[in-house]
Amino acid sequence: MPITAATSSLQQLLAWSLKLKLPMLQRCLLAIALVLGVAFAREAFGPDFLPFLFFIPVVTGIALVLGAVPGLLAGAVSAAASLLSYIVAHGHPTYERIGSTALYALVLAGLVVCAATLRSMFEQLHERSEVRELANAELAHRLKNQLAVVQSIVAQSLRSENVDPAVRSTVSQRLIALGAASNILTQTSWSGGDMETLCHDVLGHKADPCRLRLSGQSTELQGRIVMPMALALHELATNAAKYGALSNTSGIIHLHWTVARSERGDRFRLIWREAGGPPVIPPTREGFGTKLVQTSLASYCGGDVTVRFPQDGMVFELDAPASVTLKDYA
């Protein structure tokens, strides 16, 4: 844990330093000012008290934050300042002091090169990350455009065939749900998606947030699960708007997910529970949406789907292996 915290702090420091964008002259002047400040401060301890120790972390930090040239300059200034302090106190340097100062300068140069190399590597990774973010943003933009075109084509095609407006609306809403899932996936380079964010993005189009009771631990779905989960949530909300808790003004959706241990290993469990709606009448047949939720989602997640129809509100449950469903367990 301490190592992880230290690594995170170092990454934040390097990220901050890359945003400074200081010219080289300003970097060098800042490095000299920092070293001279340390030199004056250590004079209180005398010229022979740990003459180099105070400079090592400062010079290394300068190389890490400002780069190799300011770091090497800071190292040279620190060696000169230490030797000058000795000359002022004793009149002339000994061969031993000159030798130790030269050795200090050599070792410090190695530390500066290592720190500057680390900074350079981080800078390259940072640039690649920025390029990837730009590419993802462009991909998200193009996907939105493509989905908009598909939605327009489908709407025009269904309208020309005199299809029921309710069917056109259903298809359109499903495409919107796919668009919400795509937005989440592009933010993570299609590697996964946050469950809570997905719920808000998909269900936000179907119900007032005050009628949604979302609860669950921080959970990231695997990339291939995000799309079917988005469609399943959309179909559940659509069914609730037609027949269940969202078909009146007082109904509420309780949606809870968790990861629990069982004899079959870690399981991802999701429960959709409706309350406050009209009395439930079990359906006499399965529509496309029901098949999509029960068959497709269960197949993708490799788990079991259960749908119950108690009179006070429909209950949908998904019980799937965490290793198949969640990114952190893959």
C-alpha positions as a Python dict, from the first residue, in 0.01 Angstrom:
ca = {
    (1, 'M'): (0, 0, 0),
    (2, 'P'): (271, 260, 80),
    (3, 'I'): (448, 171, -245),
    (4, 'T'): (125, 221, -441),
    (5, 'A'): (63, 557, -272),
    (6, 'A'): (420, 670, -343),
    (7, 'T'): (390, 566, -708),
    (8, 'S'): (61, 754, -743),
    (9, 'S'): (214, 1066, -585),
    (10, 'L'): (512, 1045, -821),
    (11, 'Q'): (281, 1015, -1122),
    (12, 'Q'): (84, 1318, -1007),
    (13, 'L'): (405, 1516, -960),
    (14, 'L'): (532, 1425, -1307),
    (15, 'A'): (194, 1501, -1465),
    (16, 'W'): (196, 1841, -1294),
    (17, 'S'): (551, 1913, -1409),
    (18, 'L'): (458, 1840, -1772),
    (19, 'K'): (190, 2108, -1753),
    (20, 'L'): (438, 2378, -1650),
    (21, 'K'): (577, 2425, -2003),
    (22, 'L'): (865, 2642, -1874),
    (23, 'P'): (1138, 2754, -2118),
    (24, 'M'): (1481, 2600, -2060),
    (25, 'L'): (1629, 2926, -1930),
    (26, 'Q'): (1362, 2955, -1663),
    (27, 'R'): (1411, 2590, -1566),
    (28, 'C'): (1785, 2644, -1521),
    (29, 'L'): (1738, 2963, -1318),
    (30, 'L'): (1481, 2790, -1098),
    (31, 'A'): (1719, 2496, -1044),
    (32, 'I'): (2004, 2729, -943),
    (33, 'A'): (1774, 2921, -706),
    (34, 'L'): (1659, 2600, -535),
    (35, 'V'): (2014, 2471, -487),
    (36, 'L'): (2141, 2803, -354),
    (37, 'G'): (1848, 2813, -113),
    (38, 'V'): (1946, 2472, 23),
    (39, 'A'): (2312, 2581, 38),
    (40, 'F'): (2232, 2885, 251),
    (41, 'A'): (2003, 2678, 474),
    (42, 'R'): (2263, 2412, 545),
    (43, 'E'): (2523, 2673, 641),
    (44, 'A'): (2358, 2674, 983),
    (45, 'F'): (2500, 2323, 1041),
    (46, 'G'): (2858, 2409, 938),
    (47, 'P'): (3068, 2313, 634),
    (48, 'D'): (3160, 1967, 766),
    (49, 'F'): (2810, 1845, 865),
    (50, 'L'): (2688, 1604, 597),
    (51, 'P'): (2810, 1832, 319),
    (52, 'F'): (2634, 1653, 32),
    (53, 'L'): (2333, 1479, 185),
    (54, 'F'): (2106, 1783, 178),
    (55, 'F'): (2162, 1837, -194),
    (56, 'I'): (2098, 1483, -320),
    (57, 'P'): (1716, 1473, -291),
    (58, 'V'): (1685, 1834, -414),
    (59, 'V'): (1898, 1781, -724),
    (60, 'T'): (1731, 1447, -801),
    (61, 'G'): (1389, 1612, -768),
    (62, 'I'): (1496, 1894, -998),
    (63, 'A'): (1602, 1643, -1265),
    (64, 'L'): (1273, 1458, -1223),
    (65, 'V'): (1054, 1765, -1247),
    (66, 'L'): (1256, 2002, -1470),
    (67, 'G'): (1465, 1766, -1681),
    (68, 'A'): (1825, 1653, -1737),
    (69, 'V'): (1993, 1989, -1816),
    (70, 'P'): (1858, 2172, -1509),
    (71, 'G'): (1941, 1864, -1301),
    (72, 'L'): (2304, 1849, -1416),
    (73, 'L'): (2337, 2225, -1366),
    (74, 'A'): (2192, 2194, -1016),
    (75, 'G'): (2436, 1913, -939),
    (76, 'A'): (2734, 2122, -1051),
    (77, 'V'): (2617, 2423, -849),
    (78, 'S'): (2561, 2207, -539),
    (79, 'A'): (2913, 2062, -563),
    (80, 'A'): (3063, 2409, -608),
    (81, 'A'): (2857, 2547, -319),
    (82, 'S'): (2968, 2266, -88),
    (83, 'L'): (3335, 2314, -178),
    (84, 'L'): (3309, 2693, -147),
    (85, 'S'): (3156, 2659, 197),
    (86, 'Y'): (3455, 2450, 305),
    (87, 'I'): (3704, 2702, 159),
    (88, 'V'): (3535, 2993, 338),
    (89, 'A'): (3550, 2806, 669),
    (90, 'H'): (3901, 2654, 644),
    (91, 'G'): (4089, 2875, 399),
    (92, 'H'): (4179, 2604, 149),
    (93, 'P'): (4040, 2262, 50),
    (94, 'T'): (4218, 1937, 125),
    (95, 'Y'): (4281, 1671, -137),
    (96, 'E'): (4038, 1448, 51),
    (97, 'R'): (3763, 1711, 30),
    (98, 'I'): (3828, 1771, -340),
    (99, 'G'): (3818, 1397, -406),
    (100, 'S'): (3493, 1348, -213),
    (101, 'T'): (3336, 1643, -397),
    (102, 'A'): (3438, 1496, -734),
    (103, 'L'): (3297, 1157, -635),
    (104, 'Y'): (2975, 1322, -517),
    (105, 'A'): (2943, 1504, -850),
    (106, 'L'): (2996, 1179, -1043),
    (107, 'V'): (2740, 982, -842),
    (108, 'L'): (2493, 1268, -858),
    (109, 'A'): (2530, 1285, -1235),
    (110, 'G'): (2424, 920, -1250),
    (111, 'L'): (2121, 989, -1031),
    (112, 'V'): (2028, 1287, -1248),
    (113, 'V'): (2046, 1078, -1565),
    (114, 'C'): (1827, 808, -1408),
    (115, 'A'): (1570, 1064, -1288),
    (116, 'A'): (1568, 1243, -1624),
    (117, 'T'): (1523, 910, -1806),
    (118, 'L'): (1226, 828, -1585),
    (119, 'R'): (1078, 1168, -1663),
    (120, 'S'): (1132, 1115, -2035),
    (121, 'M'): (962, 775, -2026),
    (122, 'F'): (666, 920, -1839),
    (123, 'E'): (645, 1206, -2087),
    (124, 'Q'): (629, 960, -2376),
    (125, 'L'): (356, 760, -2202),
    (126, 'H'): (170, 1082, -2130),
    (127, 'E'): (186, 1184, -2497),
    (128, 'R'): (64, 842, -2608),
    (129, 'S'): (-221, 866, -2358),
    (130, 'E'): (-321, 1204, -2497),
    (131, 'V'): (-312, 1066, -2851),
    (132, 'R'): (-525, 770, -2742),
    (133, 'E'): (-776, 1002, -2574),
    (134, 'L'): (-800, 1212, -2890),
    (135, 'A'): (-850, 896, -3096),
    (136, 'N'): (-1121, 774, -2859),
    (137, 'A'): (-1294, 1112, -2873),
    (138, 'E'): (-1286, 1102, -3253),
    (139, 'L'): (-1414, 745, -3252),
    (140, 'A'): (-1696, 839, -3014),
    (141, 'H'): (-1788, 1130, -3240),
    (142, 'R'): (-1796, 911, -3549),
    (143, 'L'): (-1998, 642, -3371),
    (144, 'K'): (-2253, 903, -3267),
    (145, 'N'): (-2278, 1020, -3626),
    (146, 'Q'): (-2312, 665, -3756),
    (147, 'L'): (-2580, 579, -3501),
    (148, 'A'): (-2764, 898, -3592),
    (149, 'V'): (-2750, 799, -3960),
    (150, 'V'): (-2865, 444, -3881),
    (151, 'Q'): (-3147, 581, -3666),
    (152, 'S'): (-3255, 814, -3946),
    (153, 'I'): (-3243, 536, -4208),
    (154, 'V'): (-3439, 296, -3986),
    (155, 'A'): (-3698, 561, -3902),
    (156, 'Q'): (-3746, 655, -4268),
    (157, 'S'): (-3764, 290, -4373),
    (158, 'L'): (-4021, 201, -4109),
    (159, 'R'): (-4222, 515, -4186),
    (160, 'S'): (-4230, 434, -4558),
    (161, 'E'): (-4361, 89, -4481),
    (162, 'N'): (-4642, 235, -4265),
    (163, 'V'): (-4513, 63, -3955),
    (164, 'D'): (-4682, 136, -3623),
    (165, 'P'): (-4530, 452, -3466),
    (166, 'A'): (-4487, 262, -3138),
    (167, 'V'): (-4258, 15, -3317),
    (168, 'R'): (-4058, 300, -3469),
    (169, 'S'): (-4020, 455, -3125),
    (170, 'T'): (-3909, 123, -2975),
    (171, 'V'): (-3637, 74, -3237),
    (172, 'S'): (-3522, 435, -3196),
    (173, 'Q'): (-3496, 401, -2819),
    (174, 'R'): (-3292, 83, -2854),
    (175, 'L'): (-3047, 266, -3077),
    (176, 'I'): (-3022, 542, -2815),
    (177, 'A'): (-2937, 278, -2553),
    (178, 'L'): (-2665, 142, -2781),
    (179, 'G'): (-2532, 495, -2823),
    (180, 'A'): (-2509, 543, -2446),
    (181, 'A'): (-2315, 216, -2414),
    (182, 'S'): (-2081, 319, -2698),
    (183, 'N'): (-2002, 649, -2525),
    (184, 'I'): (-1895, 464, -2211),
    (185, 'L'): (-1686, 211, -2403),
    (186, 'T'): (-1493, 473, -2598),
    (187, 'Q'): (-1387, 638, -2271),
    (188, 'T'): (-1206, 317, -2172),
    (189, 'S'): (-1076, 216, -2517),
    (190, 'W'): (-1351, -48, -2530),
    (191, 'S'): (-1204, -235, -2234),
    (192, 'G'): (-1499, -196, -1996),
    (193, 'G'): (-1763, 30, -1848),
    (194, 'D'): (-1870, 149, -1505),
    (195, 'M'): (-2197, -12, -1397),
    (196, 'E'): (-2338, 294, -1220),
    (197, 'T'): (-2256, 525, -1510),
    (198, 'L'): (-2421, 282, -1752),
    (199, 'C'): (-2736, 272, -1539),
    (200, 'H'): (-2759, 652, -1526),
    (201, 'D'): (-2693, 696, -1899),
    (202, 'V'): (-2942, 431, -2012),
    (203, 'L'): (-3218, 473, -1754),
    (204, 'G'): (-3193, 851, -1751),
    (205, 'H'): (-3379, 852, -2084),
    (206, 'K'): (-3664, 646, -1941),
    (207, 'A'): (-3734, 773, -1588),
    (208, 'D'): (-3691, 1066, -1353),
    (209, 'P'): (-3377, 1011, -1139),
    (210, 'C'): (-3581, 1046, -819),
    (211, 'R'): (-3771, 730, -916),
    (212, 'L'): (-3455, 526, -955),
    (213, 'R'): (-3295, 376, -646),
    (214, 'L'): (-2948, 263, -755),
    (215, 'S'): (-2717, 92, -508),
    (216, 'G'): (-2407, -118, -551),
    (217, 'Q'): (-2034, -128, -506),
    (218, 'S'): (-1795, 26, -758),
    (219, 'T'): (-1808, -224, -1043),
    (220, 'E'): (-1660, -220, -1393),
    (221, 'L'): (-1812, -450, -1651),
    (222, 'Q'): (-1606, -622, -1917),
    (223, 'G'): (-1621, -451, -2254),
    (224, 'R'): (-1823, -723, -2426),
    (225, 'I'): (-2087, -713, -2149),
    (226, 'V'): (-2160, -338, -2169),
    (227, 'M'): (-2376, -350, -2485),
    (228, 'P'): (-2604, -640, -2383),
    (229, 'M'): (-2633, -495, -2030),
    (230, 'A'): (-2736, -157, -2175),
    (231, 'L'): (-3001, -321, -2393),
    (232, 'A'): (-3127, -531, -2103),
    (233, 'L'): (-3163, -227, -1876),
    (234, 'H'): (-3339, -42, -2156),
    (235, 'E'): (-3587, -325, -2210),
    (236, 'L'): (-3656, -354, -1837),
    (237, 'A'): (-3723, 20, -1818),
    (238, 'T'): (-3943, 7, -2129),
    (239, 'N'): (-4147, -276, -1980),
    (240, 'A'): (-4177, -84, -1653),
    (241, 'A'): (-4297, 226, -1842),
    (242, 'K'): (-4564, 26, -2024),
    (243, 'Y'): (-4692, -206, -1754),
    (244, 'G'): (-4496, -165, -1430),
    (245, 'A'): (-4365, 84, -1179),
    (246, 'L'): (-4295, 360, -1434),
    (247, 'S'): (-4646, 347, -1583),
    (248, 'N'): (-4783, 569, -1306),
    (249, 'T'): (-4657, 871, -1112),
    (250, 'S'): (-4557, 697, -789),
    (251, 'G'): (-4374, 379, -886),
    (252, 'I'): (-4007, 324, -802),
    (253, 'I'): (-3731, 106, -946),
    (254, 'H'): (-3485, -51, -702),
    (255, 'L'): (-3170, -163, -880),
    (256, 'H'): (-2895, -324, -675),
    (257, 'W'): (-2579, -507, -777),
    (258, 'T'): (-2306, -674, -576),
    (259, 'V'): (-2023, -925, -592),
    (260, 'A'): (-2063, -1212, -347),
    (261, 'R'): (-1875, -1529, -270),
    (262, 'S'): (-2046, -1863, -316),
    (263, 'E'): (-1966, -2231, -358),
    (264, 'R'): (-1935, -2162, -730),
    (265, 'G'): (-1684, -1879, -679),
    (266, 'D'): (-1731, -1504, -690),
    (267, 'R'): (-2066, -1412, -845),
    (268, 'F'): (-2200, -1088, -987),
    (269, 'R'): (-2561, -1042, -883),
    (270, 'L'): (-2799, -780, -1013),
    (271, 'I'): (-3155, -735, -887),
    (272, 'W'): (-3416, -515, -1054),
    (273, 'R'): (-3719, -476, -827),
    (274, 'E'): (-4026, -266, -901),
    (275, 'A'): (-4253, -117, -637),
    (276, 'G'): (-4547, 120, -626),
    (277, 'G'): (-4680, 34, -968),
    (278, 'P'): (-5016, -116, -1064),
    (279, 'P'): (-5088, -477, -962),
    (280, 'V'): (-4875, -710, -1171),
    (281, 'I'): (-5037, -932, -1429),
    (282, 'P'): (-4792, -1202, -1552),
    (283, 'P'): (-4753, -1189, -1932),
    (284, 'T'): (-4907, -1464, -2139),
    (285, 'R'): (-4628, -1460, -2397),
    (286, 'E'): (-4267, -1348, -2430),
    (287, 'G'): (-4196, -1046, -2649),
    (288, 'F'): (-3868, -960, -2818),
    (289, 'G'): (-3757, -747, -2523),
    (290, 'T'): (-3813, -1027, -2274),
    (291, 'K'): (-3623, -1274, -2489),
    (292, 'L'): (-3342, -1022, -2527),
    (293, 'V'): (-3315, -974, -2151),
    (294, 'Q'): (-3345, -1338, -2051),
    (295, 'T'): (-3163, -1514, -2334),
    (296, 'S'): (-2904, -1271, -2467),
    (297, 'L'): (-2786, -1130, -2133),
    (298, 'A'): (-2768, -1474, -1973),
    (299, 'S'): (-2568, -1603, -2268),
    (300, 'Y'): (-2319, -1315, -2266),
    (301, 'C'): (-2272, -1328, -1890),
    (302, 'G'): (-2266, -1706, -1869),
    (303, 'G'): (-2512, -1689, -1581),
    (304, 'D'): (-2872, -1745, -1479),
    (305, 'V'): (-3159, -1502, -1526),
    (306, 'T'): (-3475, -1524, -1319),
    (307, 'V'): (-3790, -1317, -1371),
    (308, 'R'): (-4071, -1325, -1114),
    (309, 'F'): (-4405, -1150, -1112),
    (310, 'P'): (-4524, -1098, -754),
    (311, 'Q'): (-4832, -878, -735),
    (312, 'D'): (-4648, -579, -585),
    (313, 'G'): (-4390, -553, -863),
    (314, 'M'): (-4181, -746, -1114),
    (315, 'V'): (-3842, -879, -998),
    (316, 'F'): (-3555, -950, -1235),
    (317, 'E'): (-3237, -1121, -1111),
    (318, 'L'): (-2907, -1195, -1281),
    (319, 'D'): (-2658, -1431, -1119),
    (320, 'A'): (-2337, -1466, -1322),
    (321, 'P'): (-1968, -1552, -1267),
    (322, 'A'): (-1771, -1242, -1178),
    (323, 'S'): (-1482, -1372, -1391),
    (324, 'V'): (-1702, -1357, -1701),
    (325, 'T'): (-1889, -1037, -1623),
    (326, 'L'): (-1649, -801, -1446),
    (327, 'K'): (-1325, -651, -1570),
    (328, 'D'): (-1136, -680, -1241),
    (329, 'Y'): (-1207, -1054, -1218),
    (330, 'A'): (-1117, -1147, -1576),
}
